[in-house]
Amino acid sequence: MTDHKKLSAFSRATASVLIDRRRFLALSATASFAAAIGTGAEAQVSANKSVAPGWSAVDIPSQAGRTIVITGGNGVPVTIPTGTFPPSGIYSGLGYQDALALAGKGANVIIASRNADKGREAISLIKAQHPGANVRFEPLDLSDLASVTAFSERLRTQVDRVDTLINNAATAGTPERKVNGAGQELCWAINTVGHFSLTAHLLPLLRKGESPRVVFLSSGAARRAKDFEDLQTEKDYTPLKAYALSKAAILVLARDLNQRSTEAGWGVHVTATHPGTAKTFLIPSGPGPDSDFGRSLTSHPERFKPSELGALSTLFAATDPAAQAGAYYGPVNDQGEVGISEDHAAAISSKLAPQLHEELAKTTGQSFF
Ligand SMILES: NC(=O)c1ccc[n+]([C@@H]2O[C@H](COP(=O)([O-])OP(=O)(O)OC[C@H]3O[C@@H](n4cnc5c(N)ncnc54)[C@H](OP(=O)(O)O)[C@@H]3O)[C@@H](O)[C@H]2O)c1
């Protein structure tokens, strides 16, 4: 099968998840991130109850008229054959699944990411499934603050308001520590600094939004964050350490922004989410096979669910009237049903938030005020 045919086949398969979710449920198996990387699953969130039993993408309320920005929504589906890394299966980005579902519900979706070719492909696949979809691509490199500023300034000339911002893009690091042009380690630069800057830039547009929402993507790996004195992994680096710190910081930022919005009466509804573990490009295009992440994927591919199921917690947080501002949502079972997850940064939040805000304000020249 050619790549194009494989993708078309996958598009049809993805469409069917909206029609018959049961077929996909049978394909998935769940595990917390901790289980997947062999930490004993002590914090397995699946013990929690779903806050929305049976909720799926078909339950997303109409998004007609809403302008939704999704960072990194260009991860079009790819079928991986057997005998290679990652293990065989269909892989796609969670942000792509968000864009597909939200465009299908009538939103005006802006996919903001680096790779324009993948962006074009994402748009054509989404339009193939939803011919009336209003979706476009905008270049954004979160590792480069000039690019974040340029994107935000462009957006201000294009739209009067932003109703939803999904801070989805990320890297889980590379085998060796890499830095951006400003000398910042890349997990920190992309996942945390870039999203802090973007959110600060877009706050005025969000505050003009209709029931505005911001969703920050964190990860179960946040529980592995320990050395908060070494946010840029200068002392010692592994992809897991760098990624965990960046994702713990995201939890702190989400909580901090929600608190500021509540206290100031901005009306911006802020949540954090994680997808459990899902078949995406995060590991193959980042730390690769010889990493904690890669070994986990190789030894337990069955624990990585289809990304359309991993996306449900974010879609719920971004759209459902029952989603609570300040909450941290993630899957609680094999079906990707959404529940409240343990916030692994809660204990350090009040101590870290001011330090983090100060550090990020110094780096970006911006703030959440
Ligand atoms: N998959 C999992 O099991 C898992 C588990 C826990 C949390 N998460 C979280 O879920 C979110 C989505 O990740 P994913 O799993 O869907 O991974 P993915 O398939 O690798 O998607 C990541 C996206 O981020 C974009 N991106 C990377 N660097 C960027 C940059 N410098 N500027 C702008 N965009 C950039 C990529 O776009 P380009 O190709 O254009 O660079 C890509 O679209 C992430 O926040 C991740 O931490 C995933």
Coordinates of C-alpha atoms and ligand atoms in Angstrom, one line a residue:
M1 CA 0.0 0.0 0.0
T2 CA 1.3 3.5 -0.8
D3 CA 1.7 6.0 2.0
H4 CA -1.2 8.0 0.6
K5 CA -3.4 4.9 0.5
K6 CA -2.4 4.0 4.1
L7 CA -3.3 7.5 5.2
S8 CA -6.6 7.4 3.4
A9 CA -7.3 4.0 5.0
F10 CA -6.5 5.5 8.3
S11 CA -8.7 8.5 7.7
R12 CA -11.6 6.2 7.1
A13 CA -10.7 4.2 10.3
T14 CA -10.5 7.5 12.2
A15 CA -13.9 8.5 10.9
S16 CA -15.3 5.3 12.1
V17 CA -14.3 6.0 15.7
L18 CA -17.0 8.7 15.7
I19 CA -19.5 6.3 14.4
D20 CA -18.6 3.1 16.2
R21 CA -16.4 3.6 19.2
R22 CA -16.7 0.0 20.4
R23 CA -14.5 -1.3 17.6
F24 CA -11.6 1.0 18.9
L25 CA -12.2 0.2 22.5
A26 CA -11.4 -3.4 21.8
L27 CA -8.1 -2.3 20.3
S28 CA -6.9 -0.4 23.3
A29 CA -5.2 -1.4 26.5
T30 CA -4.3 1.1 29.1
A31 CA -1.5 1.7 31.5
S32 CA -0.4 4.8 33.4
F33 CA 2.8 6.3 32.2
A34 CA 4.4 5.0 35.3
A35 CA 3.5 1.4 34.4
A36 CA 4.8 1.9 30.9
I37 CA 8.2 3.0 32.0
G38 CA 8.4 0.4 34.7
T39 CA 8.0 2.4 37.8
G40 CA 5.5 0.0 39.4
A41 CA 2.3 2.0 38.5
E42 CA 2.0 3.1 42.1
A43 CA 0.0 6.1 41.0
Q44 CA -2.1 4.3 38.5
V45 CA -4.9 6.7 37.9
S46 CA -7.3 4.0 36.6
A47 CA -8.4 3.5 40.1
N48 CA -10.3 6.8 39.7
K49 CA -13.8 7.0 38.5
S50 CA -14.8 8.5 35.2
V51 CA -16.4 11.9 35.6
A52 CA -18.1 11.4 32.3
P53 CA -18.8 7.7 31.7
G54 CA -19.1 6.8 28.1
W55 CA -18.1 10.3 26.9
S56 CA -16.5 10.3 23.5
A57 CA -15.7 12.7 20.7
V58 CA -19.3 12.5 19.4
D59 CA -20.4 14.2 22.6
I60 CA -18.4 17.3 22.0
P61 CA -20.9 20.2 21.9
S62 CA -21.1 22.3 18.7
Q63 CA -18.0 24.5 18.4
A64 CA -19.5 26.6 15.6
G65 CA -18.1 30.1 15.7
R66 CA -15.3 29.3 18.1
T67 CA -11.7 30.1 17.2
I68 CA -9.4 27.4 18.5
V69 CA -5.6 27.4 18.4
I70 CA -3.9 24.1 18.7
T71 CA -0.1 24.0 19.0
G72 CA 1.4 21.0 17.2
G73 CA -1.8 19.8 15.5
N74 CA -0.1 18.5 12.4
G75 CA 0.7 14.9 13.3
V76 CA -1.1 13.1 10.5
P77 CA -1.6 9.3 10.8
V78 CA 1.1 7.0 9.7
T79 CA 1.0 3.2 9.5
I80 CA 4.2 1.7 10.9
P81 CA 5.1 -1.8 9.5
T82 CA 6.3 -4.7 11.6
G83 CA 10.0 -5.2 12.3
T84 CA 11.0 -1.6 13.0
F85 CA 10.8 1.1 15.7
P86 CA 8.3 2.1 16.8
P87 CA 6.4 -1.2 17.0
S88 CA 3.8 -1.7 14.2
G89 CA 0.6 0.2 14.4
I90 CA -1.1 3.4 13.5
Y91 CA 0.5 6.5 15.0
S92 CA -0.8 10.0 14.9
G93 CA -0.4 13.2 17.0
L94 CA -2.9 14.0 19.7
G95 CA -3.1 17.6 18.5
Y96 CA -4.1 16.3 15.1
Q97 CA -6.9 14.3 16.7
D98 CA -8.0 17.4 18.6
A99 CA -8.1 19.4 15.3
L100 CA -10.0 16.7 13.5
A101 CA -12.7 16.4 16.2
L102 CA -13.0 20.1 16.8
A103 CA -13.1 21.1 13.1
G104 CA -15.8 18.3 12.7
K105 CA -17.8 20.2 15.3
G106 CA -17.7 23.4 13.4
A107 CA -14.8 25.3 15.1
N108 CA -12.5 27.6 13.2
V109 CA -9.3 25.6 13.9
I110 CA -5.8 27.0 13.6
I111 CA -3.0 24.4 13.6
A112 CA 0.1 26.2 14.8
S113 CA 3.3 24.1 14.3
R114 CA 6.7 24.0 12.6
N115 CA 6.3 21.6 9.7
A116 CA 4.1 23.2 7.0
D117 CA 4.1 20.1 4.8
K118 CA 2.6 18.1 7.6
G119 CA 0.2 20.9 8.3
R120 CA -1.0 20.9 4.7
E121 CA -1.5 17.1 4.9
A122 CA -3.4 17.4 8.1
I123 CA -5.7 20.0 6.6
S124 CA -6.4 17.9 3.5
L125 CA -7.1 14.8 5.7
I126 CA -9.5 16.8 7.9
K127 CA -11.3 18.3 5.0
A128 CA -11.6 14.9 3.4
Q129 CA -13.6 13.8 6.4
H130 CA -15.3 17.1 7.0
P131 CA -15.7 18.9 3.7
G132 CA -17.0 22.0 5.3
A133 CA -14.2 22.2 7.9
N134 CA -12.7 25.6 8.7
V135 CA -9.1 24.7 9.4
R136 CA -5.8 26.3 8.5
F137 CA -2.1 26.1 9.3
E138 CA 0.1 28.8 10.8
P139 CA 3.9 28.4 11.3
L140 CA 5.0 28.5 14.9
D141 CA 8.3 27.3 16.4
L142 CA 7.9 27.2 20.2
S143 CA 11.6 26.8 20.7
D144 CA 12.1 30.3 19.2
L145 CA 10.6 33.3 21.1
A146 CA 10.8 35.5 18.0
S147 CA 8.6 32.9 16.2
V148 CA 6.1 32.9 19.1
T149 CA 5.9 36.7 19.0
A150 CA 5.6 36.7 15.2
F151 CA 2.8 34.1 15.3
S152 CA 0.9 36.0 18.0
E153 CA 1.2 39.3 16.2
R154 CA 0.0 37.7 13.0
L155 CA -2.9 36.2 14.8
R156 CA -3.9 39.6 16.3
T157 CA -4.3 40.9 12.7
Q158 CA -6.4 37.9 11.7
V159 CA -8.9 37.4 14.5
D160 CA -10.7 39.5 17.1
R161 CA -10.6 36.9 19.8
V162 CA -9.4 33.4 20.6
D163 CA -12.0 31.1 22.3
T164 CA -9.8 28.1 23.0
L165 CA -6.1 27.6 23.2
I166 CA -4.8 24.0 23.4
N167 CA -1.1 24.0 24.5
N168 CA -0.4 20.6 23.0
A169 CA 3.0 20.6 21.2
A170 CA 6.0 19.1 22.9
T171 CA 9.2 17.2 22.6
A172 CA 10.2 14.4 25.0
G173 CA 13.8 15.3 24.4
T174 CA 16.6 13.8 22.3
P175 CA 19.2 11.1 23.2
E176 CA 21.8 13.9 23.8
R177 CA 20.9 17.2 25.5
K178 CA 20.2 19.8 22.9
V179 CA 19.7 23.6 23.3
N180 CA 17.9 26.3 21.2
G181 CA 19.6 29.4 19.9
A182 CA 19.3 31.0 23.3
G183 CA 21.1 28.1 25.0
Q184 CA 18.0 26.7 26.6
E185 CA 17.5 22.9 26.8
L186 CA 14.8 21.9 24.3
C187 CA 12.2 20.3 26.5
W188 CA 12.3 23.3 28.7
A189 CA 12.3 25.8 25.8
I190 CA 9.5 24.2 23.8
N191 CA 7.2 22.6 26.3
T192 CA 7.4 25.3 29.1
V193 CA 9.0 28.6 27.9
G194 CA 7.3 28.5 24.5
H195 CA 3.9 27.8 25.9
F196 CA 4.3 30.3 28.7
S197 CA 5.2 33.0 26.1
L198 CA 2.4 32.0 23.7
T199 CA -0.2 32.0 26.5
A200 CA 0.9 35.4 27.8
H201 CA 0.8 36.8 24.2
L202 CA -2.7 35.4 23.6
L203 CA -4.2 36.3 27.0
P204 CA -5.7 39.6 25.7
L205 CA -7.4 37.7 22.8
L206 CA -8.5 35.0 25.1
R207 CA -10.0 37.5 27.5
K208 CA -12.2 38.7 24.6
G209 CA -13.2 35.1 23.8
E210 CA -16.6 33.6 24.2
S211 CA -16.4 31.4 27.4
P212 CA -12.7 31.1 26.8
R213 CA -10.7 28.1 27.7
V214 CA -7.0 27.2 27.9
V215 CA -5.9 23.5 28.1
F216 CA -2.3 22.7 29.0
L217 CA -1.0 19.2 28.1
S218 CA 1.0 17.7 30.9
S219 CA 2.1 14.0 31.4
G220 CA 2.1 11.3 34.0
A221 CA 5.9 11.7 33.7
A222 CA 5.5 14.8 35.8
R223 CA 5.6 12.5 38.8
R224 CA 9.2 11.8 38.0
A225 CA 10.2 15.5 38.3
K226 CA 12.6 16.0 41.3
D227 CA 15.4 18.3 40.8
F228 CA 13.7 21.7 40.6
E229 CA 17.0 23.4 41.1
D230 CA 18.1 22.1 37.7
L231 CA 15.2 23.1 35.5
Q232 CA 17.4 23.0 32.4
T233 CA 19.1 19.8 33.2
E234 CA 22.6 21.4 33.2
K235 CA 23.8 19.2 36.1
D236 CA 22.8 15.9 34.4
Y237 CA 20.5 15.1 31.5
T238 CA 18.3 12.3 30.5
P239 CA 15.3 12.9 28.2
L240 CA 13.0 11.6 31.0
K241 CA 14.4 14.0 33.6
A242 CA 14.1 17.0 31.2
Y243 CA 10.6 16.1 30.0
A244 CA 9.4 15.4 33.5
L245 CA 10.6 18.8 34.8
S246 CA 9.0 20.6 31.8
K247 CA 5.7 18.8 32.4
A248 CA 5.6 19.4 36.1
A249 CA 6.2 23.0 35.4
I250 CA 3.2 22.9 33.0
L251 CA 1.0 21.7 35.8
V252 CA 2.2 24.5 38.0
L253 CA 1.6 27.0 35.2
A254 CA -2.0 25.8 34.6
R255 CA -2.8 26.0 38.3
D256 CA -1.2 29.5 38.5
L257 CA -3.0 30.9 35.4
N258 CA -6.4 29.5 36.6
Q259 CA -5.9 31.1 40.0
R260 CA -5.0 34.4 38.4
S261 CA -8.0 34.3 36.2
T262 CA -10.3 33.4 39.1
E263 CA -8.9 36.2 41.3
A264 CA -8.9 38.8 38.6
G265 CA -12.3 37.8 37.2
W266 CA -11.0 37.3 33.6
G267 CA -13.3 34.4 33.0
V268 CA -10.6 32.3 31.4
H269 CA -11.3 28.6 32.2
V270 CA -7.9 26.8 32.6
T271 CA -7.4 23.1 32.9
A272 CA -4.5 20.6 32.5
T273 CA -4.8 17.2 30.9
H274 CA -2.7 14.1 30.0
P275 CA -3.5 11.3 27.6
G276 CA -2.1 8.3 29.5
T277 CA 0.1 6.7 27.0
A278 CA -0.8 6.9 23.3
K279 CA 0.7 5.9 19.9
T280 CA 2.1 9.2 18.7
F281 CA 5.4 10.4 17.3
L282 CA 6.6 11.7 20.7
I283 CA 9.0 8.8 21.4
P284 CA 10.0 7.9 17.8
S285 CA 10.8 11.4 16.8
G286 CA 12.4 12.3 20.1
P287 CA 14.3 10.2 22.6
G288 CA 14.1 7.1 20.3
P289 CA 14.4 3.4 21.0
D290 CA 17.4 3.5 23.5
S291 CA 15.7 5.6 26.1
D292 CA 13.3 4.8 29.1
F293 CA 10.5 5.9 26.8
G294 CA 11.6 3.8 23.9
R295 CA 12.2 0.7 25.9
S296 CA 8.7 1.0 27.4
L297 CA 7.1 1.3 23.9
T298 CA 9.1 -1.6 22.6
S299 CA 8.4 -3.9 25.5
H300 CA 4.7 -3.0 26.0
P301 CA 3.3 -1.5 22.8
E302 CA -0.2 -2.8 23.8
R303 CA -0.2 -0.3 26.6
F304 CA -0.1 2.7 24.2
K305 CA -3.7 3.4 23.1
P306 CA -4.9 4.8 19.8
S307 CA -4.3 8.5 19.9
E308 CA -8.0 9.3 19.2
L309 CA -8.6 7.8 22.7
G310 CA -5.7 9.6 24.3
A311 CA -7.1 12.8 23.0
L312 CA -10.4 12.5 24.8
S313 CA -9.3 14.0 28.1
T314 CA -8.2 17.2 26.3
L315 CA -11.3 17.3 24.1
F316 CA -13.4 17.0 27.3
A317 CA -11.5 19.7 29.1
A318 CA -11.6 22.0 26.0
T319 CA -15.3 21.7 25.3
D320 CA -17.6 20.0 27.9
P321 CA -19.7 22.2 30.1
A322 CA -19.1 19.9 33.0
A323 CA -15.3 20.3 32.8
Q324 CA -14.1 22.2 35.9
A325 CA -11.7 25.0 35.8
G326 CA -8.5 24.2 37.7
A327 CA -8.9 20.4 37.3
Y328 CA -6.4 17.9 35.8
Y329 CA -8.0 15.4 33.6
G330 CA -6.7 12.1 32.2
P331 CA -7.9 8.7 31.1
V332 CA -9.1 6.4 33.9
N333 CA -9.5 3.1 31.9
D334 CA -8.9 1.2 28.6
Q335 CA -11.7 3.2 27.0
G336 CA -9.9 6.5 27.5
E337 CA -12.8 7.6 29.7
V338 CA -12.0 10.9 31.4
G339 CA -11.4 11.3 35.1
I340 CA -9.6 13.5 37.6
S341 CA -5.9 12.7 37.7
E342 CA -3.5 13.1 40.6
D343 CA -1.7 16.4 40.3
H344 CA 1.9 15.4 40.9
A345 CA 3.1 19.0 41.1
A346 CA 0.4 20.0 43.7
A347 CA 2.7 19.7 46.7
I348 CA 5.4 21.9 45.2
S349 CA 3.0 24.3 43.4
S350 CA 2.8 27.0 45.9
K351 CA 6.6 27.1 46.4
L352 CA 7.5 26.7 42.8
A353 CA 4.9 29.0 41.1
P354 CA 6.5 32.3 42.1
Q355 CA 10.0 31.0 41.3
L356 CA 8.8 29.7 38.0
H357 CA 6.9 32.8 37.0
E358 CA 9.9 34.9 37.9
E359 CA 12.2 32.7 35.9
L360 CA 9.9 32.6 32.9
A361 CA 9.3 36.3 33.0
K362 CA 13.0 36.9 33.0
T363 CA 13.5 34.6 30.0
T364 CA 10.6 35.9 28.0
G365 CA 10.0 39.5 29.2
Q366 CA 6.3 38.6 29.6
S367 CA 4.0 37.6 32.4
F368 CA 0.5 36.3 33.1
F369 CA -0.6 39.6 34.6
Ligands
LIG1 N1 1.9 10.2 23.5 C1 1.9 10.0 24.8 O1 1.9 8.9 25.3 C2 1.9 11.2 25.7 C3 1.9 10.9 27.1 C4 1.9 12.0 28.0 C5 1.7 13.3 27.5 N2 1.7 13.5 26.2 C6 1.6 14.9 25.7 O2 0.7 15.0 24.6 C7 1.1 16.2 23.8 C8 1.0 15.8 22.4 O3 2.1 15.0 22.1 P1 2.0 13.7 21.1 O4 2.1 12.6 22.0 O5 0.9 13.9 20.2 O6 3.4 13.9 20.3 P2 3.8 14.1 18.8 O7 3.0 13.2 18.0 O8 5.2 14.1 18.7 O9 3.3 15.6 18.6 C9 4.0 16.7 19.0 C10 3.7 17.9 18.2 O10 4.4 19.0 18.7 C11 4.9 19.7 17.6 N3 6.2 20.4 18.0 C12 7.3 19.8 18.5 N4 8.2 20.8 18.6 C13 7.7 21.9 18.3 C14 8.1 23.3 18.2 N5 9.4 23.6 18.5 N6 7.2 24.2 17.8 C15 6.0 23.9 17.5 N7 5.5 22.7 17.5 C16 6.3 21.7 17.9 C17 5.2 18.7 16.5 O11 5.0 19.4 15.3 P3 6.2 19.5 14.2 O12 6.3 18.1 13.6 O13 5.8 20.5 13.2 O14 7.5 19.8 14.9 C18 4.0 17.7 16.7 O15 2.9 18.1 16.0 C19 2.4 16.6 24.3 O16 2.3 17.8 25.1 C20 2.9 15.5 25.1 O17 3.8 15.9 26.1 C21 1.8 12.5 25.3

